[in-house]
Every structure is written in C-alpha cells, then in structure tokens.
Short mmCIF file of C-alpha atoms and ligand atoms in Angstrom, two decimals:
data_model
loop_
_atom_site.label_atom_id
_atom_site.label_comp_id
_atom_site.label_asym_id
_atom_site.label_seq_id
_atom_site.Cartn_x
_atom_site.Cartn_y
_atom_site.Cartn_z
CA MET A 97 -71.10 45.40 55.78
CA ILE A 98 -70.67 46.19 59.47
CA LEU A 99 -72.28 49.53 60.28
CA ILE A 100 -71.35 51.54 63.34
CA PHE A 101 -73.25 54.54 64.66
CA CYS A 102 -70.81 57.23 65.80
CA GLU A 103 -72.00 59.65 68.44
CA LYS A 104 -70.74 63.20 68.68
CA LYS A 105 -70.37 65.69 71.46
CA GLU A 106 -69.59 69.34 70.93
CA GLY A 107 -68.41 68.85 67.36
CA ARG A 108 -66.15 65.89 68.07
CA LEU A 109 -66.64 62.19 67.82
CA LYS A 110 -67.04 60.56 71.22
CA LYS A 111 -64.42 58.00 72.26
CA SER A 112 -67.01 55.30 71.82
CA ALA A 113 -66.85 55.91 68.04
CA TYR A 114 -63.23 54.68 68.04
CA GLU A 115 -64.09 51.76 70.29
CA LEU A 116 -66.83 50.68 67.90
CA SER A 117 -64.56 51.10 64.86
CA CYS A 118 -61.88 48.92 66.50
CA LEU A 119 -64.40 46.24 67.36
CA ALA A 120 -65.98 46.40 63.89
CA TYR A 121 -62.54 46.16 62.29
CA GLN A 122 -61.67 43.03 64.31
CA LEU A 123 -64.99 41.44 63.31
CA SER A 124 -64.53 42.48 59.69
CA GLN A 125 -61.29 40.50 59.51
CA GLU A 126 -63.19 37.31 60.28
CA LEU A 127 -66.36 38.15 58.39
CA LYS A 128 -64.61 39.64 55.33
CA GLU A 129 -67.02 42.56 55.45
CA GLU A 130 -66.33 46.28 55.08
CA VAL A 131 -66.75 48.67 58.01
CA ALA A 132 -68.92 51.74 57.46
CA ALA A 133 -69.67 54.53 59.90
CA SER A 134 -72.83 56.61 60.10
CA ILE A 135 -72.63 60.12 61.51
CA ILE A 136 -75.53 62.49 62.04
CA SER A 137 -74.45 66.06 62.46
CA GLY A 138 -75.97 69.47 62.83
CA GLU A 139 -72.85 71.47 62.05
CA GLU A 140 -70.64 72.20 59.06
CA GLY A 141 -66.90 71.87 58.96
CA GLU A 142 -66.33 69.01 61.36
CA ASP A 143 -63.43 66.71 60.71
CA PHE A 144 -64.05 63.00 60.97
CA SER A 145 -60.92 61.96 59.07
CA HIS A 146 -59.34 60.52 62.23
CA LEU A 147 -61.52 57.47 61.67
CA LYS A 148 -59.07 56.57 58.90
CA ASN A 149 -56.78 55.06 61.54
CA PHE A 150 -59.48 52.69 62.63
CA GLY A 151 -60.23 50.63 59.56
CA VAL A 152 -63.38 52.44 58.42
CA SER A 153 -63.95 52.31 54.63
CA GLU A 154 -66.97 54.55 54.24
CA ILE A 155 -68.56 57.32 56.26
CA TYR A 156 -72.22 58.13 55.65
CA LEU A 157 -72.70 61.68 56.76
CA TYR A 158 -76.09 63.28 57.38
CA ARG A 159 -76.03 67.04 57.93
CA ASP A 160 -78.97 69.10 58.94
CA GLU A 161 -79.20 71.91 61.50
CA GLU A 162 -82.34 70.33 62.85
CA LEU A 163 -80.41 67.16 63.64
CA ALA A 164 -77.89 68.83 65.95
CA ASN A 165 -79.67 67.39 68.97
CA TYR A 166 -80.55 63.73 69.29
CA SER A 167 -84.06 62.71 68.30
CA LEU A 168 -85.14 59.06 68.39
CA THR A 169 -87.62 59.42 65.55
CA ALA A 170 -85.36 61.54 63.30
CA TYR A 171 -82.20 59.48 63.88
CA GLY A 172 -84.21 56.25 63.67
CA LYS A 173 -85.68 57.25 60.28
CA ILE A 174 -82.25 58.10 58.88
CA LEU A 175 -80.64 54.89 60.10
CA SER A 176 -83.47 52.70 58.89
CA SER A 177 -83.25 54.21 55.41
CA LEU A 178 -79.49 53.52 55.46
CA ILE A 179 -80.06 49.95 56.65
CA ASP A 180 -82.69 49.44 53.91
CA GLU A 181 -80.24 50.67 51.28
CA LYS A 182 -76.98 49.09 52.44
CA ARG A 183 -78.26 45.96 54.18
CA PRO A 184 -75.52 45.76 56.82
CA PHE A 185 -75.00 42.45 58.54
CA LEU A 186 -74.13 43.82 61.99
CA ILE A 187 -75.06 47.21 63.40
CA LEU A 188 -73.13 48.42 66.42
CA PHE A 189 -74.08 51.19 68.83
CA SER A 190 -72.47 52.38 72.02
CA HIS A 191 -74.47 51.44 75.11
CA SER A 192 -75.03 55.11 75.86
CA SER A 193 -78.42 56.69 76.40
CA GLN A 194 -78.64 57.22 72.60
CA GLY A 195 -77.53 53.72 71.65
CA TRP A 196 -79.72 52.17 74.30
CA ASP A 197 -82.65 54.03 72.77
CA LEU A 198 -81.87 53.54 69.08
CA ALA A 199 -80.70 49.92 68.90
CA PRO A 200 -83.91 48.29 70.24
CA TYR A 201 -86.08 50.82 68.35
CA LEU A 202 -84.50 49.80 65.06
CA ALA A 203 -84.30 46.10 65.92
CA ALA A 204 -88.05 46.09 66.56
CA ARG A 205 -88.63 47.62 63.11
CA TYR A 206 -86.68 44.78 61.48
CA LEU A 207 -87.97 42.09 63.89
CA SER A 208 -84.30 41.42 64.56
CA PRO A 209 -82.48 40.47 67.76
CA CYS A 210 -80.91 43.24 69.78
CA LEU A 211 -78.30 42.54 72.45
CA THR A 212 -77.60 45.45 74.76
CA ASP A 213 -74.75 46.26 77.15
CA ILE A 214 -72.40 43.74 75.54
CA VAL A 215 -68.82 43.68 76.84
CA SER A 216 -67.31 41.43 74.19
CA LEU A 217 -68.27 40.37 70.70
CA GLU A 218 -66.26 37.99 68.55
CA ILE A 219 -66.44 35.50 65.73
CA LYS A 220 -65.08 32.04 66.50
CA GLU A 221 -65.28 29.19 64.02
CA GLY A 222 -67.95 31.13 62.16
CA LYS A 223 -70.08 31.65 65.27
CA ILE A 224 -71.06 35.06 66.61
CA LEU A 225 -70.34 35.06 70.33
CA ALA A 226 -71.22 37.81 72.77
CA LYS A 227 -70.72 38.35 76.48
CA LYS A 228 -73.28 40.21 78.57
CA PRO A 229 -73.16 40.88 82.32
CA ILE A 230 -76.39 39.90 84.08
CA PHE A 231 -77.73 39.76 87.66
CA ALA A 232 -76.29 43.17 88.46
CA GLY A 233 -72.89 42.17 87.06
CA LYS A 234 -72.45 39.07 89.21
CA VAL A 235 -72.46 36.73 86.23
CA ASN A 236 -71.37 37.04 82.61
CA GLN A 237 -73.70 35.37 80.16
CA ASP A 238 -72.11 33.83 77.04
CA LEU A 239 -74.43 34.11 74.06
CA GLU A 240 -74.27 32.59 70.60
CA ILE A 241 -76.33 34.44 68.02
CA THR A 242 -77.79 32.26 65.30
CA ASN A 243 -80.40 34.65 63.89
CA LYS A 244 -80.06 36.16 60.47
CA SER A 245 -79.06 39.76 59.86
CA PRO A 246 -79.45 42.58 60.55
CA LEU A 247 -78.20 42.06 64.11
CA PHE A 248 -78.17 44.95 66.54
CA PHE A 249 -75.75 45.33 69.44
CA SER A 250 -75.04 48.06 71.95
CA ILE A 251 -71.53 47.81 73.35
CA ARG A 252 -70.68 48.99 76.85
CA PRO A 253 -68.47 52.11 76.69
CA LYS A 254 -64.80 51.37 77.46
CA ALA A 255 -65.28 47.60 77.21
CA ILE A 256 -63.20 47.67 74.01
CA THR A 257 -59.59 48.81 74.05
CA VAL A 258 -58.83 51.35 71.35
CA THR A 259 -55.80 50.53 69.24
CA GLU A 260 -55.03 51.80 65.79
CA CYS A 261 -56.34 49.16 63.41
CA ALA A 262 -55.61 49.75 59.76
CA ARG A 263 -55.13 52.95 57.84
CA THR A 264 -57.82 53.48 55.24
CA GLU A 265 -58.93 56.43 53.16
CA PRO A 266 -62.59 56.45 54.12
CA LYS A 267 -64.92 57.72 51.45
CA ILE A 268 -67.08 60.43 53.01
CA ILE A 269 -70.50 60.21 51.43
CA THR A 270 -72.80 63.11 52.21
CA MET A 271 -76.26 61.66 52.21
CA PRO A 272 -79.26 63.52 50.77
CA ASN A 273 -81.53 65.24 53.25
CA SER A 274 -85.11 64.25 53.59
CA GLU A 275 -87.66 65.85 55.90
CA PRO A 276 -86.49 64.93 59.45
CA ASP A 277 -89.07 63.11 61.55
CA LEU A 278 -88.99 65.32 64.61
CA ARG A 279 -91.97 63.89 66.46
CA ILE A 280 -89.56 63.46 69.38
CA LYS A 281 -87.34 66.47 69.83
CA VAL A 282 -84.84 67.63 72.47
CA ARG A 283 -86.07 71.12 73.37
CA GLU A 284 -83.45 72.11 75.90
CA ILE A 285 -80.07 70.92 77.14
CA LEU A 286 -79.40 72.18 80.63
CA THR A 287 -75.98 73.76 80.81
CA GLY A 288 -74.02 72.82 83.88
CA VAL A 289 -74.97 69.18 83.49
CA ARG A 290 -73.72 69.35 79.91
CA ASP A 291 -70.43 70.94 80.90
CA LEU A 292 -69.36 68.05 83.09
CA ILE A 293 -66.98 65.41 81.77
CA ASP A 294 -69.11 62.50 80.64
CA LEU A 295 -68.76 59.90 83.39
CA THR A 296 -69.01 56.99 80.98
CA GLU A 297 -66.02 58.33 79.02
CA ALA A 298 -63.87 59.57 81.92
CA GLU A 299 -60.48 57.92 82.47
CA VAL A 300 -60.55 58.88 86.15
CA ILE A 301 -63.57 59.14 88.43
CA VAL A 302 -63.52 60.37 92.01
CA SER A 303 -66.82 59.42 93.63
CA GLY A 304 -68.34 60.46 96.91
CA GLY A 305 -70.99 58.85 99.07
CA ARG A 306 -72.90 59.55 102.25
CA GLY A 307 -69.55 59.76 104.02
CA MET A 308 -69.05 63.18 102.36
CA LYS A 309 -71.54 64.52 104.95
CA GLY A 310 -72.84 67.37 102.77
CA PRO A 311 -72.79 68.92 99.28
CA GLU A 312 -70.17 71.54 100.17
CA ASN A 313 -67.58 68.84 100.88
CA PHE A 314 -67.68 67.61 97.29
CA ALA A 315 -65.33 70.54 96.58
CA LEU A 316 -62.59 68.29 97.98
CA LEU A 317 -63.37 65.65 95.37
CA GLU A 318 -63.61 68.23 92.61
CA GLU A 319 -60.12 69.42 93.45
CA LEU A 320 -58.72 65.90 93.40
CA ALA A 321 -60.56 65.15 90.15
CA LYS A 322 -59.14 68.35 88.63
CA VAL A 323 -55.57 67.28 89.41
CA LEU A 324 -56.24 63.89 87.87
CA LYS A 325 -58.20 65.38 84.92
CA GLY A 326 -61.16 63.29 85.96
CA ALA A 327 -64.85 63.55 86.69
CA VAL A 328 -66.79 63.46 89.95
CA GLY A 329 -69.32 60.70 90.53
CA ALA A 330 -71.60 59.90 93.45
CA SER A 331 -73.42 57.09 95.18
CA ARG A 332 -77.19 57.06 95.22
CA ALA A 333 -77.19 58.06 98.87
CA ALA A 334 -75.40 61.30 97.92
CA VAL A 335 -77.73 61.89 94.98
CA ASP A 336 -80.89 61.13 96.96
CA ALA A 337 -79.72 63.58 99.61
CA GLY A 338 -79.66 66.22 96.86
CA TRP A 339 -75.89 66.73 97.13
CA ARG A 340 -75.16 65.84 93.48
CA ASP A 341 -77.13 65.74 90.25
CA HIS A 342 -78.56 62.38 89.20
CA SER A 343 -76.32 62.47 86.10
CA ALA A 344 -73.40 61.81 88.49
CA GLN A 345 -74.89 58.67 90.02
CA VAL A 346 -72.91 55.48 89.52
CA GLY A 347 -74.61 52.12 89.89
CA GLN A 348 -77.60 50.01 89.07
CA THR A 349 -79.98 52.93 88.72
CA GLY A 350 -77.26 55.32 87.59
CA LYS A 351 -74.38 55.02 85.14
CA THR A 352 -72.16 52.06 84.41
CA VAL A 353 -68.58 53.26 84.25
CA SER A 354 -65.24 51.60 83.59
CA PRO A 355 -62.51 54.20 84.05
CA THR A 356 -58.83 53.42 84.39
CA LEU A 357 -58.98 54.72 87.97
CA TYR A 358 -62.01 54.87 90.29
CA ILE A 359 -61.58 56.46 93.72
CA ALA A 360 -64.49 55.76 96.07
CA CYS A 361 -64.63 58.17 99.02
CA GLY A 362 -67.03 57.51 101.88
CA ILE A 363 -68.89 54.86 99.89
CA SER A 364 -69.75 51.60 101.67
CA GLY A 365 -69.79 49.40 98.56
CA ALA A 366 -73.42 48.24 98.32
CA ILE A 367 -73.94 45.80 95.44
CA GLN A 368 -76.10 48.36 93.61
CA HIS A 369 -73.11 50.72 93.58
CA LEU A 370 -70.51 48.06 92.76
CA VAL A 371 -72.38 46.90 89.68
CA GLY A 372 -71.82 50.31 88.13
CA MET A 373 -68.06 50.52 88.71
CA ILE A 374 -66.73 47.00 89.21
CA ASN A 375 -65.15 46.99 85.73
CA SER A 376 -62.88 49.94 86.57
CA LYS A 377 -59.25 48.97 85.93
CA VAL A 378 -57.94 50.18 89.31
CA ILE A 379 -60.22 50.81 92.30
CA VAL A 380 -59.09 52.85 95.29
CA ALA A 381 -61.33 53.04 98.37
CA ILE A 382 -61.13 55.53 101.21
CA ASN A 383 -63.36 54.62 104.14
CA LYS A 384 -63.06 54.90 107.89
CA ASP A 385 -64.74 51.54 108.44
CA PRO A 386 -62.23 48.69 107.87
CA GLU A 387 -65.16 46.29 107.44
CA ALA A 388 -66.74 48.29 104.60
CA ASN A 389 -67.71 46.10 101.65
CA ILE A 390 -65.87 48.36 99.20
CA PHE A 391 -62.56 46.99 100.56
CA LYS A 392 -63.50 43.55 99.19
CA VAL A 393 -63.38 44.81 95.62
CA CYS A 394 -60.72 47.52 95.70
CA ASP A 395 -57.11 47.23 94.54
CA TYR A 396 -55.89 49.78 97.09
CA GLY A 397 -57.72 50.51 100.30
CA ILE A 398 -57.08 53.38 102.69
CA VAL A 399 -58.73 53.02 106.11
CA GLY A 400 -59.18 56.49 107.54
CA ASP A 401 -61.02 59.76 107.54
CA LEU A 402 -61.52 61.00 103.99
CA PHE A 403 -61.43 64.62 105.20
CA THR A 404 -57.77 64.07 106.12
CA ILE A 405 -56.79 61.71 103.33
CA VAL A 406 -58.32 63.37 100.26
CA PRO A 407 -56.58 66.76 100.75
CA LEU A 408 -53.26 64.95 101.40
CA LEU A 409 -53.70 62.89 98.26
CA THR A 410 -54.53 66.00 96.23
CA GLU A 411 -51.43 67.82 97.51
CA GLU A 412 -49.12 64.87 96.83
CA LEU A 413 -50.56 64.24 93.38
CA LYS A 414 -50.18 67.93 92.52
CA LYS A 415 -46.45 67.57 93.26
CA VAL A 416 -46.06 64.35 91.27
CA LEU A 417 -48.14 65.40 88.28
P1 FAD B 78 -73.55 54.38 103.02
O1 FAD B 78 -73.90 52.96 102.75
O2 FAD B 78 -74.26 55.06 104.13
O3 FAD B 78 -71.98 54.44 103.26
C1 FAD B 78 -71.30 55.56 103.69
C2 FAD B 78 -69.88 55.13 103.97
O4 FAD B 78 -69.10 56.28 104.27
C3 FAD B 78 -69.73 54.17 105.14
O5 FAD B 78 -69.06 52.99 104.71
C4 FAD B 78 -68.89 54.92 106.17
O6 FAD B 78 -67.98 54.08 106.86
C5 FAD B 78 -68.15 55.89 105.26
N1 FAD B 78 -67.74 57.11 105.94
C6 FAD B 78 -68.49 57.94 106.72
N2 FAD B 78 -67.75 59.00 107.12
C7 FAD B 78 -66.52 58.83 106.60
C8 FAD B 78 -65.32 59.58 106.67
N3 FAD B 78 -65.26 60.74 107.33
N4 FAD B 78 -64.23 59.12 106.04
C9 FAD B 78 -64.28 57.96 105.35
N5 FAD B 78 -65.38 57.20 105.24
C10 FAD B 78 -66.51 57.65 105.86
N6 FAD B 78 -76.64 52.96 95.15
C11 FAD B 78 -75.77 53.51 94.31
O7 FAD B 78 -74.72 54.02 94.72
N7 FAD B 78 -76.06 53.54 92.97
C12 FAD B 78 -77.18 53.02 92.45
O8 FAD B 78 -77.38 53.11 91.23
C13 FAD B 78 -78.11 52.40 93.33
N8 FAD B 78 -79.23 51.83 92.85
C14 FAD B 78 -80.07 51.20 93.74
C15 FAD B 78 -81.18 50.51 93.25
C16 FAD B 78 -82.00 49.86 94.12
C17 FAD B 78 -83.20 49.12 93.56
C18 FAD B 78 -81.75 49.87 95.50
C19 FAD B 78 -82.65 49.14 96.44
C20 FAD B 78 -80.67 50.54 95.99
C21 FAD B 78 -79.81 51.21 95.13
N9 FAD B 78 -78.69 51.90 95.60
C22 FAD B 78 -77.81 52.42 94.71
C23 FAD B 78 -78.49 52.16 97.03
C24 FAD B 78 -77.50 51.24 97.69
O9 FAD B 78 -78.14 50.08 98.15
C25 FAD B 78 -76.85 51.94 98.91
O10 FAD B 78 -77.85 52.36 99.79
C26 FAD B 78 -75.99 53.14 98.54
O11 FAD B 78 -75.09 52.79 97.51
C27 FAD B 78 -75.23 53.62 99.77
O12 FAD B 78 -74.51 54.75 99.45
P2 FAD B 78 -73.20 55.13 100.25
O13 FAD B 78 -72.22 54.02 100.15
O14 FAD B 78 -72.80 56.47 99.83
O15 FAD B 78 -73.77 55.29 101.75
#
C-alpha cells in the first residue's frame, strides 16, 4: 500500500492532497500497490469524494472535534497506529509545515529513512529514485533508496502536476476514536494571517522587497494580486523592516514557492531569496537597476520604477481579465 496524508484547510482538502494522490497513483502503477489516503478531521459533513478522480482506493477518516487543529503528538499517534495496522510501503506527506513535522517524527519511530522536500519520485527498473534540491537549490541531488519499508517522503508543494488519474470508488472507512494524545496542542490561530491565501499553494504571487520603501506601498501589490487572484509575498528585507508578516517571506528562511507566475517588485534577487522562488513557472521582475541579479533568473524583466509600472500593469490587467 502507498499511504498519503491529506491536509485540510477550512473544511476542504488542500491542493497538495491531489498532488500526492497523483504521485502515489503513478508509483502504484509500477509497484502494483493500492493507494490509500488518511484524513484527520475535526468537522462533520465534509466531502472528500473528489479524491475518486485521483486513483485513491481507500480513505481512512479520523473524526474528532479535538483534532480540528494540527497536533504533532495526536496526529502522530493516529498515523502510527494506521501504519502498524496497514503496513504501507511508502508514506507520502506534503512538504508543508505539517508534513515537515510529521514525516521525520514518524520515520524516527520506525527507524526508517525520511527524505524531505523531494521534487520528484519515481520507480525505474524496480529502483526507487528521488530528486532533492540541495545547497540552497543550486544543485539537484539524485537519490536511490535501497532501505526497506516503511519509507517516508515529504514532497515539495506544486512539484507534481495534478492530472486526473483513474476513477475509483474509494471506500471511506471511518476509523474508531481513541483518546487523542494532545501533549502538543495548537491553542490559537491568529486570524489575519490565517485569512491570507497560502503562499505555497498560490498560482500567482506578487512579491515586494526593500524597493517598496514602506508598508503602506504594499497596497499597490495587493491590488495587482487581487486582479490576478494571487497572494502577496515579501523578501526578508521587507519582513525584517516590519512591513509584512513573516508568513509572507519567500526564501531560504521563509517559504519555498512554485507558482505559475511570480512577480518580484523591488527585489534585488539575492540567492537566499531566489532559492525560495526559482521553481516558479514564469518569473517577472520589476526593478529600476538594470544590473539587479533578479534579471538573471527572470523570464520577463521590466527596468523601471515600480511605483509607475505596477499601477499601469494593474490597470491593463483589469481590462484584459
Ligand atoms: P535589496 O537587496 O535592498 O533590494 C532592493 C531592490 O529594490 C534593489 O535591487 C533596487 O534596485 C530595487 N528598487 C529600489 N527602489 C525601486 C523602485 N522604485 N522601483 C523598482 N525597483 C526598486 N532574503 C529573502 O528574501 N528571503 C529569505 O528567506 C532570506 N533568508 C536569508 C538567510 C540568511 C542566512 C541570510 C544571510 C540572508 C537571507 N536573506 C533572505 C536576505 C538576502 O540576503 C537579502 O538581503 C534580501 O533578500 C534582500 O531583500 P531585497 O531584495 O528586498 O532588498
């Protein structure tokens, strides 16, 4: 069995759940294993049937009000009891803050290998091959995994293209509740941060750096992001200056993102920033310095003052869209 852990947000499965199902389905074709999904939920009445388009055969559903918010110990206990019972061969997580927490925690329990932030995973001639960016994304490391199961992987969000795989009628199995292990508990989720579009899932990101000159000017980026139905990111310089929340920071010490479109405004393109966004499909840079490093990695570069260009872009895009 290949087991995937599906994360939820506000009653819906996150996009990463479909990415993991697609990847698991591709692997299952080679491994001749079934794909099962595990979902931990605090609410009643949610619909997970959409997973039927993604080759999932079974859904193990855990429902408990106390599990509405992520808890390493509670989720870890549930998943380890499922692993003990079903003995999956591969266990896939998204490389989100939850997956990054859970995958190594569980791997340590089973003394199993855990590969994190993987951008590709495949079976070739019976070998399990993974690709992992290292040295701040400058190099991709090719890995062959020879250890025995269970094997734990966290997969970088958006590294896998979602396509409909195979229609199945997944059996939804509601699992019995045991006392949740809530030694670690989320006590509060700050609204405001929660309301933002998750950067790691956004299709479009408009990011601002020190060139924005002050927090009030991010309104320009918010307007452009609104037209493009995207999210607003920031460089560390902007975050350190207190202009944006740390949750918006893209880069080595922030989030790794791979949207379809990344628009960098007033960002110089330091390596620590690039490592977080270099896998974006299309990169647009707006910078008044023609020598800025960001122009070396962008697909479209606009040399000029962002305070002139961004409003123009927003107006034109409003007309087109
Ligand atoms: P700057 O480098 O100051 O660039 C500002 C740019 O704005 C310039 O290119 C300028 O030409 C342009 N500009 C100014 N005015 C305008 C205008 N009106 N119109 C158009 N362009 C204009 N950085 C990150 O971003 N993310 C990280 O996660 C991160 N992690 C780090 C970890 C470590 C260990 C270290 C040492 C550094 C890290 N950094 C990170 C910091 C990184 O090295 C850079 O300092 C930072 O990315 C610079 O941010 P910036 O591009 O916004 O600012």
